[in-house]
CSV table of C-alpha atoms and ligand atoms in Angstrom, one decimal:
chain,number,residue,atom,x,y,z
A,655,MET,CA,3.7,-26.8,1.5
A,656,LYS,CA,2.5,-23.3,0.5
A,657,LYS,CA,-0.6,-21.4,1.6
A,658,PHE,CA,-2.7,-18.9,-0.2
A,659,SER,CA,-5.4,-17.1,1.7
A,660,ILE,CA,-7.9,-14.3,1.1
A,661,LYS,CA,-9.7,-13.3,4.3
A,662,PRO,CA,-11.7,-10.2,3.8
A,663,ASN,CA,-15.0,-10.4,2.0
A,664,ILE,CA,-14.7,-7.8,-0.7
A,665,TYR,CA,-17.7,-5.7,-1.7
A,666,PHE,CA,-17.0,-3.7,-4.9
A,667,GLN,CA,-18.6,-1.5,-7.6
A,668,LYS,CA,-20.6,1.7,-7.3
A,669,SER,CA,-22.6,2.1,-4.0
A,670,SER,CA,-20.9,-0.9,-2.3
A,671,VAL,CA,-20.7,1.3,0.8
A,672,GLU,CA,-24.4,0.4,1.1
A,673,TYR,CA,-23.1,-2.9,2.6
A,674,LEU,CA,-23.0,-0.9,5.8
A,675,LYS,CA,-26.8,-1.2,5.9
A,676,GLU,CA,-26.3,-4.9,6.7
A,677,LEU,CA,-24.1,-4.2,9.7
A,678,ARG,CA,-25.2,-5.6,13.0
A,679,GLY,CA,-23.8,-3.9,16.1
A,680,LYS,CA,-24.5,-1.4,18.8
A,681,LYS,CA,-21.5,0.9,18.8
A,682,ALA,CA,-19.1,1.8,15.9
A,683,LEU,CA,-15.7,3.5,16.1
A,684,ILE,CA,-14.7,5.2,12.8
A,685,ILE,CA,-11.0,5.7,12.3
A,686,THR,CA,-10.1,8.2,9.7
A,687,ASP,CA,-8.2,11.4,8.9
A,688,SER,CA,-9.3,15.1,9.2
A,689,PHE,CA,-9.8,15.3,5.4
A,690,MET,CA,-12.5,12.7,5.4
A,691,VAL,CA,-14.4,14.7,8.0
A,692,GLN,CA,-13.8,18.2,6.4
A,693,SER,CA,-14.7,17.0,2.9
A,694,GLY,CA,-18.0,15.5,4.2
A,695,TYR,CA,-17.0,12.0,2.9
A,696,ILE,CA,-17.8,10.6,6.3
A,697,ASN,CA,-21.4,11.8,6.3
A,698,ARG,CA,-22.7,9.2,3.9
A,699,MET,CA,-21.5,6.6,6.3
A,700,LEU,CA,-22.7,8.3,9.4
A,701,ARG,CA,-26.2,8.6,7.9
A,702,ILE,CA,-26.3,4.9,7.3
A,703,LEU,CA,-25.3,4.2,10.9
A,704,GLU,CA,-27.8,6.7,12.3
A,705,ASN,CA,-30.6,5.1,10.3
A,706,LYS,CA,-29.7,1.8,11.7
A,707,GLY,CA,-29.6,3.1,15.2
A,708,ILE,CA,-25.9,2.3,15.6
A,709,ASP,CA,-24.2,4.6,18.0
A,710,TYR,CA,-20.8,5.9,16.8
A,711,GLU,CA,-17.6,7.7,17.8
A,712,VAL,CA,-15.2,9.3,15.3
A,713,PHE,CA,-11.4,9.3,15.7
A,714,SER,CA,-10.1,11.5,12.9
A,715,ASP,CA,-6.5,12.3,14.1
A,716,VAL,CA,-4.7,9.9,11.7
A,717,LYS,CA,-1.8,11.5,9.9
A,718,PRO,CA,0.1,10.2,6.8
A,719,ASP,CA,2.7,7.6,7.7
A,720,PRO,CA,0.8,7.1,11.1
A,721,PRO,CA,3.2,7.7,14.0
A,722,ILE,CA,2.9,5.4,17.0
A,723,GLU,CA,1.9,8.4,19.2
A,724,ILE,CA,-1.4,8.7,17.1
A,725,VAL,CA,-1.9,4.9,17.4
A,726,ALA,CA,-1.6,5.2,21.2
A,727,ILE,CA,-4.3,7.9,21.3
A,728,GLY,CA,-6.5,5.8,19.1
A,729,ILE,CA,-6.0,2.8,21.5
A,730,LYS,CA,-7.3,5.0,24.4
A,731,LYS,CA,-10.2,6.1,22.3
A,732,MET,CA,-11.1,2.4,21.6
A,733,GLN,CA,-10.7,1.5,25.3
A,734,ILE,CA,-13.3,4.1,26.1
A,735,THR,CA,-15.6,3.3,23.2
A,736,LYS,CA,-15.5,-0.5,23.4
A,737,PRO,CA,-16.9,-0.8,19.9
A,738,ASP,CA,-18.3,-3.9,18.3
A,739,VAL,CA,-17.6,-2.5,14.9
A,740,VAL,CA,-14.6,-0.5,13.7
A,741,ILE,CA,-14.7,1.2,10.3
A,742,ALA,CA,-11.5,2.5,8.8
A,743,LEU,CA,-12.1,5.2,6.2
A,744,GLY,CA,-9.2,6.6,4.3
A,745,GLY,CA,-5.9,5.9,2.6
A,746,GLY,CA,-3.4,3.3,3.7
A,747,SER,CA,-2.5,5.5,6.7
A,748,SER,CA,-6.0,5.4,8.2
A,749,ILE,CA,-6.4,1.7,7.5
A,750,ASP,CA,-3.0,0.9,8.9
A,751,ALA,CA,-3.6,3.0,12.0
A,752,ALA,CA,-6.9,1.2,12.6
A,753,LYS,CA,-5.3,-2.2,12.2
A,754,SER,CA,-2.7,-1.5,15.0
A,755,ILE,CA,-5.3,0.2,17.2
A,756,ILE,CA,-7.7,-2.7,17.0
A,757,MET,CA,-5.1,-5.4,17.5
A,758,ILE,CA,-3.5,-3.7,20.6
A,759,ALA,CA,-6.7,-2.3,22.1
A,760,THR,CA,-8.7,-5.6,21.8
A,761,ASP,CA,-6.0,-7.3,23.9
A,762,ILE,CA,-6.0,-4.5,26.5
A,763,ILE,CA,-9.8,-4.4,26.8
A,764,PHE,CA,-10.1,-8.2,26.9
A,765,LYS,CA,-7.7,-8.2,29.9
A,766,GLU,CA,-10.1,-5.8,31.7
A,767,ASP,CA,-13.3,-7.5,30.4
A,768,ASN,CA,-13.2,-11.1,29.4
A,769,ASN,CA,-16.5,-10.8,27.5
A,770,TYR,CA,-15.0,-8.4,25.0
A,771,THR,CA,-14.3,-9.8,21.6
A,772,LYS,CA,-12.5,-8.4,18.6
A,773,PRO,CA,-14.8,-5.9,16.8
A,774,LEU,CA,-15.9,-6.5,13.2
A,775,PHE,CA,-13.4,-4.6,11.1
A,776,VAL,CA,-14.5,-2.9,7.9
A,777,ALA,CA,-12.0,-1.1,5.7
A,778,ILE,CA,-13.0,1.4,3.1
A,779,PRO,CA,-10.0,2.6,1.1
A,780,THR,CA,-10.2,6.1,-0.3
A,781,THR,CA,-7.0,5.9,-2.3
A,782,SER,CA,-6.2,3.2,-4.9
A,783,GLY,CA,-2.7,2.0,-4.0
A,784,THR,CA,-1.8,0.4,-0.7
A,785,GLY,CA,-4.1,-2.6,-0.8
A,786,SER,CA,-4.1,-2.3,3.0
A,787,GLU,CA,-7.8,-3.3,3.1
A,788,VAL,CA,-6.8,-6.9,2.3
A,789,THR,CA,-3.3,-7.3,3.9
A,790,ASP,CA,-2.1,-8.4,7.2
A,791,PHE,CA,0.5,-5.5,7.2
A,792,SER,CA,0.3,-2.3,9.2
A,793,VAL,CA,3.1,0.2,8.6
A,794,ILE,CA,3.7,2.4,11.7
A,795,THR,CA,6.2,5.2,12.1
A,796,PHE,CA,8.5,5.0,15.2
A,797,GLY,CA,10.5,8.3,15.3
A,798,ASP,CA,12.3,8.3,11.9
A,799,LYS,CA,11.7,4.6,11.2
A,800,LYS,CA,8.7,3.1,9.4
A,801,VAL,CA,8.1,-0.4,10.6
A,802,PRO,CA,5.9,-2.9,8.8
A,803,LEU,CA,4.1,-5.0,11.5
A,804,VAL,CA,2.8,-8.3,10.1
A,805,ASP,CA,0.1,-10.4,11.9
A,806,GLU,CA,-3.0,-12.2,10.8
A,807,MET,CA,-4.9,-10.3,13.6
A,808,LEU,CA,-4.4,-7.1,11.5
A,809,LEU,CA,-6.5,-8.3,8.6
A,810,PRO,CA,-9.9,-6.5,8.1
A,811,ASP,CA,-13.0,-8.7,8.0
A,812,VAL,CA,-14.6,-6.7,5.2
A,813,ALA,CA,-13.2,-4.5,2.4
A,814,ILE,CA,-15.4,-2.1,0.5
A,815,LEU,CA,-14.2,-0.9,-2.8
A,816,ASP,CA,-16.5,1.9,-3.8
A,817,ALA,CA,-14.8,4.1,-6.4
A,818,ASP,CA,-17.0,7.1,-5.4
A,819,PHE,CA,-14.6,7.5,-2.5
A,820,VAL,CA,-11.6,8.0,-4.8
A,821,LYS,CA,-13.1,10.5,-7.2
A,822,SER,CA,-11.6,13.4,-5.3
A,823,VAL,CA,-8.0,12.1,-5.1
A,824,PRO,CA,-5.8,14.8,-6.6
A,825,SER,CA,-3.9,13.8,-9.7
A,826,GLN,CA,-0.5,13.6,-8.0
A,827,ILE,CA,-1.8,11.3,-5.2
A,828,THR,CA,-3.5,9.3,-7.9
A,829,ALA,CA,-0.1,8.8,-9.6
A,830,ASP,CA,1.8,8.0,-6.3
A,831,THR,CA,-0.8,5.5,-5.2
A,832,ALA,CA,-1.3,3.7,-8.5
A,833,ILE,CA,2.4,3.3,-9.0
A,834,ASP,CA,2.5,1.9,-5.4
A,835,ALA,CA,0.0,-0.7,-6.5
A,836,LEU,CA,2.0,-1.4,-9.6
A,837,THR,CA,5.1,-1.9,-7.4
A,838,HIS,CA,3.1,-4.3,-5.1
A,839,ALA,CA,2.1,-6.4,-8.1
A,840,ILE,CA,5.6,-6.4,-9.7
A,841,GLU,CA,7.4,-7.2,-6.4
A,842,ALA,CA,4.8,-10.0,-5.7
A,843,TYR,CA,5.4,-11.4,-9.2
A,844,VAL,CA,9.2,-11.7,-8.7
A,845,SER,CA,9.1,-12.5,-5.0
A,846,MET,CA,10.7,-15.8,-3.9
A,847,GLU,CA,7.2,-16.7,-2.4
A,848,ALA,CA,5.3,-16.1,-5.7
A,849,CYS,CA,2.9,-18.9,-6.7
A,850,ASP,CA,0.3,-19.5,-9.4
A,851,PHE,CA,-2.4,-17.8,-7.3
A,852,THR,CA,-0.4,-14.7,-6.6
A,853,ASP,CA,0.8,-14.6,-10.2
A,854,ALA,CA,-2.8,-14.5,-11.5
A,855,LEU,CA,-3.7,-11.5,-9.4
A,856,ALA,CA,-0.4,-9.7,-10.0
A,857,GLU,CA,-0.6,-10.2,-13.8
A,858,LYS,CA,-4.2,-8.9,-13.9
A,859,SER,CA,-3.4,-6.0,-11.7
A,860,ILE,CA,-0.3,-5.0,-13.8
A,861,LYS,CA,-2.4,-5.2,-17.0
A,862,ILE,CA,-5.2,-3.0,-15.6
A,863,ILE,CA,-2.8,-0.4,-14.2
A,864,PHE,CA,-1.0,0.0,-17.6
A,865,GLU,CA,-4.3,0.2,-19.4
A,866,TYR,CA,-6.2,2.6,-17.1
A,867,PHE,CA,-3.8,4.5,-14.9
A,868,LEU,CA,-3.1,7.5,-17.2
A,869,ARG,CA,-6.9,7.8,-17.8
A,870,ALA,CA,-7.6,8.1,-14.1
A,871,TYR,CA,-4.6,10.4,-13.6
A,872,ARG,CA,-5.7,12.8,-16.4
A,873,ASN,CA,-9.4,12.7,-15.5
A,874,GLY,CA,-10.4,11.9,-12.0
A,875,GLU,CA,-14.0,11.8,-13.0
A,876,ASP,CA,-13.4,8.9,-15.4
A,877,MET,CA,-15.3,6.4,-13.2
A,878,GLU,CA,-14.5,3.4,-15.3
A,879,ALA,CA,-10.8,4.0,-15.0
A,880,ARG,CA,-11.2,4.9,-11.2
A,881,GLU,CA,-13.0,1.6,-10.6
A,882,LYS,CA,-10.5,-0.5,-12.5
A,883,ILE,CA,-7.5,1.0,-10.7
A,884,HIS,CA,-9.3,0.6,-7.3
A,885,ASN,CA,-9.8,-3.1,-8.1
A,886,ALA,CA,-6.3,-3.5,-9.4
A,887,SER,CA,-4.9,-2.0,-6.2
A,888,CYS,CA,-6.9,-4.5,-4.1
A,889,MET,CA,-5.8,-7.5,-6.3
A,890,ALA,CA,-2.2,-6.4,-6.0
A,891,GLY,CA,-2.8,-6.3,-2.2
A,892,VAL,CA,-4.0,-9.9,-2.1
A,893,ALA,CA,-1.0,-10.9,-4.3
A,894,PHE,CA,1.6,-9.3,-2.0
A,895,ALA,CA,-0.2,-10.3,1.2
A,896,ASN,CA,0.5,-13.9,0.1
A,897,ALA,CA,3.8,-13.5,-1.8
A,898,SER,CA,5.3,-10.6,0.2
A,899,LEU,CA,7.4,-7.8,-1.3
A,900,GLY,CA,11.1,-7.1,-1.8
A,901,ILE,CA,13.7,-4.4,-1.4
A,902,ASN,CA,11.8,-1.8,-3.3
A,903,HIS,CA,9.5,-1.6,-0.3
A,904,SER,CA,12.3,-2.0,2.3
A,905,MET,CA,14.1,1.0,0.7
A,906,ALA,CA,10.8,3.0,0.4
A,907,HIS,CA,10.0,2.4,4.1
A,908,ALA,CA,13.5,3.6,5.0
A,909,LEU,CA,13.1,6.7,2.8
A,910,GLY,CA,9.6,7.4,4.0
A,911,GLY,CA,10.8,7.3,7.6
A,912,ALA,CA,13.8,9.6,7.0
A,913,PHE,CA,12.2,12.1,4.6
A,914,HIS,CA,8.4,11.7,4.7
A,915,ILE,CA,8.3,11.4,0.9
A,916,PRO,CA,4.9,9.9,0.0
A,917,HIS,CA,5.1,6.2,0.1
A,918,GLY,CA,3.9,5.6,-3.4
A,919,ARG,CA,6.3,8.2,-4.9
A,920,ALA,CA,9.2,6.6,-3.0
A,921,ASN,CA,8.3,3.2,-4.5
A,922,ALA,CA,7.9,4.7,-8.0
A,923,ILE,CA,11.3,6.4,-8.0
A,924,LEU,CA,13.0,3.2,-6.8
A,925,LEU,CA,11.2,0.8,-9.1
A,926,PRO,CA,13.3,1.1,-12.4
A,927,TYR,CA,16.6,1.0,-10.4
A,928,VAL,CA,15.5,-2.0,-8.3
A,929,ILE,CA,14.3,-3.9,-11.4
A,930,MET,CA,17.7,-3.3,-13.0
A,931,TYR,CA,19.5,-4.4,-9.8
A,932,ASN,CA,17.4,-7.5,-9.3
A,933,ALA,CA,17.6,-8.6,-13.0
A,934,ASN,CA,21.4,-8.5,-12.6
A,935,LEU,CA,22.0,-8.5,-16.4
A,936,GLN,CA,25.8,-8.4,-16.2
A,937,GLY,CA,26.2,-12.0,-15.3
A,938,ASN,CA,26.6,-14.9,-17.8
A,939,GLU,CA,23.4,-16.5,-16.7
A,940,GLU,CA,19.9,-15.2,-17.0
A,941,THR,CA,18.6,-14.8,-13.5
A,942,ARG,CA,15.2,-15.9,-12.3
A,943,ALA,CA,14.2,-12.3,-11.6
A,944,ALA,CA,15.2,-11.2,-15.1
A,945,LYS,CA,13.1,-13.9,-16.6
A,946,ARG,CA,10.1,-12.9,-14.4
A,947,TYR,CA,10.4,-9.2,-15.4
A,948,SER,CA,10.7,-10.2,-19.0
A,949,GLU,CA,7.5,-12.3,-18.6
A,950,ILE,CA,5.7,-9.2,-17.4
A,951,ALA,CA,6.9,-7.3,-20.5
A,952,LYS,CA,5.4,-10.2,-22.6
A,953,ILE,CA,2.1,-10.0,-20.7
A,954,LEU,CA,2.0,-6.3,-21.5
A,955,GLY,CA,2.8,-6.9,-25.2
A,956,LEU,CA,6.1,-5.0,-24.9
A,957,PRO,CA,9.1,-6.0,-27.2
A,958,SER,CA,10.9,-8.9,-25.5
A,959,PRO,CA,12.7,-11.0,-28.1
A,960,THR,CA,15.3,-11.8,-25.4
A,961,VAL,CA,15.0,-11.8,-21.6
A,962,LYS,CA,17.4,-8.8,-21.5
A,963,ASP,CA,15.2,-6.9,-24.0
A,964,GLY,CA,12.1,-7.7,-22.0
A,965,VAL,CA,13.7,-6.2,-18.8
A,966,PHE,CA,14.7,-3.0,-20.7
A,967,SER,CA,11.2,-2.8,-22.2
A,968,LEU,CA,9.5,-3.0,-18.9
A,969,ILE,CA,11.8,-0.4,-17.4
A,970,SER,CA,11.1,2.0,-20.3
A,971,ALA,CA,7.3,1.4,-20.1
A,972,ILE,CA,7.4,2.3,-16.4
A,973,LYS,CA,9.5,5.4,-17.0
A,974,ILE,CA,7.0,6.5,-19.7
A,975,ILE,CA,4.0,6.4,-17.3
A,976,MET,CA,6.1,8.1,-14.6
A,977,LYS,CA,7.0,10.9,-17.0
A,978,GLU,CA,3.5,11.2,-18.3
A,979,SER,CA,2.2,11.5,-14.7
A,980,ASN,CA,4.9,14.1,-13.6
A,981,THR,CA,6.4,11.6,-11.2
A,982,PRO,CA,10.0,12.4,-10.4
A,983,LEU,CA,12.5,9.9,-11.8
A,984,THR,CA,15.2,10.5,-9.1
A,985,LEU,CA,15.3,11.6,-5.5
A,986,LYS,CA,17.1,14.8,-6.6
A,987,GLN,CA,14.0,15.6,-8.8
A,988,ALA,CA,11.9,14.8,-5.8
A,989,LYS,CA,13.8,17.7,-4.1
A,990,ILE,CA,15.5,15.7,-1.4
A,991,ASP,CA,18.3,17.7,0.1
A,992,LYS,CA,21.6,16.0,-1.1
A,993,ARG,CA,23.7,16.7,2.0
A,994,GLU,CA,21.0,15.4,4.4
A,995,PHE,CA,20.4,12.4,2.1
A,996,ILE,CA,24.1,11.5,2.2
A,997,SER,CA,24.3,11.8,5.9
A,998,LYS,CA,21.3,9.4,6.3
A,999,ILE,CA,22.3,6.8,3.7
A,1000,ASP,CA,24.0,4.5,6.2
A,1001,SER,CA,21.2,4.4,8.6
A,1002,MET,CA,18.6,4.0,5.8
A,1003,ALA,CA,20.6,1.1,4.4
A,1004,ASP,CA,20.6,-0.5,7.9
A,1005,THR,CA,16.8,0.0,8.2
A,1006,ALA,CA,16.2,-1.5,4.8
A,1007,MET,CA,18.3,-4.5,5.5
A,1008,LYS,CA,16.3,-5.2,8.7
A,1009,ASP,CA,13.0,-4.7,6.9
A,1010,ARG,CA,10.9,-7.9,6.6
A,1011,CYS,CA,10.4,-7.4,2.9
A,1012,THR,CA,14.1,-7.8,2.2
A,1013,VAL,CA,13.9,-11.5,3.0
A,1014,TYR,CA,11.7,-12.2,0.0
A,1015,ASN,CA,13.7,-10.2,-2.5
A,1016,PRO,CA,14.6,-12.3,-5.6
A,1017,ARG,CA,18.2,-11.3,-5.3
A,1018,VAL,CA,20.2,-11.7,-2.1
A,1019,VAL,CA,21.3,-8.2,-1.1
A,1020,THR,CA,24.1,-6.8,1.1
A,1021,LYS,CA,24.0,-3.5,2.9
A,1022,GLU,CA,26.6,-2.2,0.5
A,1023,ASP,CA,24.3,-3.0,-2.5
A,1024,ILE,CA,21.5,-1.0,-0.8
A,1025,ARG,CA,23.9,1.9,-0.1
A,1026,LYS,CA,25.0,1.9,-3.8
A,1027,LEU,CA,21.4,1.7,-5.0
A,1028,PHE,CA,20.5,4.7,-2.8
A,1029,VAL,CA,23.3,6.7,-4.3
A,1030,GLU,CA,22.2,5.8,-7.8
A,1031,VAL,CA,18.5,6.6,-7.1
A,1032,TYR,CA,19.5,10.0,-5.9
A,1033,GLY,CA,20.6,10.9,-9.4
A,1034,GLU,CA,23.0,13.3,-10.9
B,1278,NAD,P1,-2.4,8.3,2.9
B,1278,NAD,O1,-3.4,7.5,3.6
B,1278,NAD,O2,-1.2,8.6,3.7
B,1278,NAD,O3,-3.1,9.6,2.4
B,1278,NAD,C1,-2.3,10.6,1.6
B,1278,NAD,C2,-3.1,11.9,1.5
B,1278,NAD,O4,-4.2,11.6,0.7
B,1278,NAD,C3,-3.7,12.3,2.9
B,1278,NAD,O5,-3.5,13.7,3.0
B,1278,NAD,C4,-5.2,12.0,2.8
B,1278,NAD,O6,-6.0,12.8,3.5
B,1278,NAD,C5,-5.4,12.2,1.3
B,1278,NAD,N1,-6.5,11.4,0.7
B,1278,NAD,C6,-6.9,10.2,1.0
B,1278,NAD,N2,-8.0,9.8,0.3
B,1278,NAD,C7,-8.4,10.9,-0.4
B,1278,NAD,C8,-9.5,11.3,-1.2
B,1278,NAD,N3,-10.4,10.3,-1.6
B,1278,NAD,N4,-9.5,12.5,-1.8
B,1278,NAD,C9,-8.6,13.4,-1.5
B,1278,NAD,N5,-7.5,13.2,-0.7
B,1278,NAD,C10,-7.4,12.0,-0.1
B,1278,NAD,O7,-1.9,7.7,1.5
B,1278,NAD,P2,-1.8,6.2,1.0
B,1278,NAD,O8,-0.8,6.2,-0.1
B,1278,NAD,O9,-3.1,5.6,0.7
B,1278,NAD,O10,-1.2,5.4,2.3
B,1278,NAD,C11,0.2,5.5,2.5
B,1278,NAD,C12,0.5,4.7,3.8
B,1278,NAD,O11,0.1,3.3,3.6
B,1278,NAD,C13,2.0,4.7,4.1
B,1278,NAD,O12,2.2,4.8,5.5
B,1278,NAD,C14,2.4,3.3,3.6
B,1278,NAD,O13,3.6,2.8,4.3
B,1278,NAD,C15,1.2,2.5,4.0
B,1278,NAD,N6,1.1,1.2,3.2
B,1278,NAD,C16,0.5,0.2,3.8
B,1278,NAD,C17,0.4,-1.1,3.2
B,1278,NAD,C18,-0.2,-2.2,3.9
B,1278,NAD,O14,-0.4,-3.3,3.3
B,1278,NAD,N7,-0.7,-2.1,5.1
B,1278,NAD,C19,0.8,-1.2,1.8
B,1278,NAD,C20,1.4,-0.1,1.2
B,1278,NAD,C21,1.5,1.1,1.9
């Protein structure tokens, strides 16, 4: 028996942030990063809360790849605030930090006050990539390790997809995050847990990203493209929340912990190599993964007279959008120091093997496979 679930209510299109006017509550805690405060993005939301007479506190200390120390400070803030509404405003880092803060702090506050219940959790993504607004994942950094925590309690209640919040995303972050979303959709599509429901969302998401990504990258003011990519990112999020991911993400988490390379960029660099590895074209038999990648090529209208051709076409198409968006194709091009990289390969391979995403990879992997892949991905 399989299960497919979509929990958050999703409000989308221009001005969907106005949903906040329907909020009921006395006290809100806003969890965000300093950019959202300095840029004034937060003000639109604060005005709505003020007009409704909802008292609020702002916790704006979130940093990219949120470290557990920041989560701990956020938990203290929530213990003091005891909000009945929490709004996460920001990229995946702010939403992930909010998820862990809410889950842990609710438990602590409940132990002190049995009347306290989990606050309503509203997530407003300001990047189009992680899908965190609809997933039960929260990726937290412990020292030099990024750990994906997975629990239904982490799921937001409401997701607001208002593309006005992504207009200012710089082009390189637009590229990193959109290819992150593409990786989610592709990994969900080839995952061992994929099903008709996740396929539908993954397929649509992949098609939209190939159609609109370069438009959004080249012109951030192209609101049609921005909105499409914002929706695609969320759809890919629902797909992978149900089908899970694979070693692309396990390896990206290991890389991100060791080198703080932006998560989406790490995923992008790994993607062509991981597809090639998973497709395993050397064997006599066509693998399930190779057939699935080839199906994606067909969906995109790429040449795929044979399964093998389809896999190569998909890899080429991905490399084209990477080149067009100035995304490095290797870790060397991403300016990762070779000596340091080699010294960390073993521990990164260990981390990737232990990552939850590895379980759902379409090809069974060994630590040695991951080590070899890391060497390949570094590049000449
Ligand atoms: P991010 O949240 O780390 O933000 C990256 C940078 O972009 C920050 O400096 C931020 O201030 C800036 N930024 C955000 N919105 C902006 C805007 N509208 N205009 C200008 N600048 C803006 O980046 P991200 O890629 O969204 O999130 C990455 C994190 O999400 C990683 O830790 C990754 O592991 C995690 N992640 C989580 C999930 C999940 O399901 N929970 C999935 C994928 C990734």
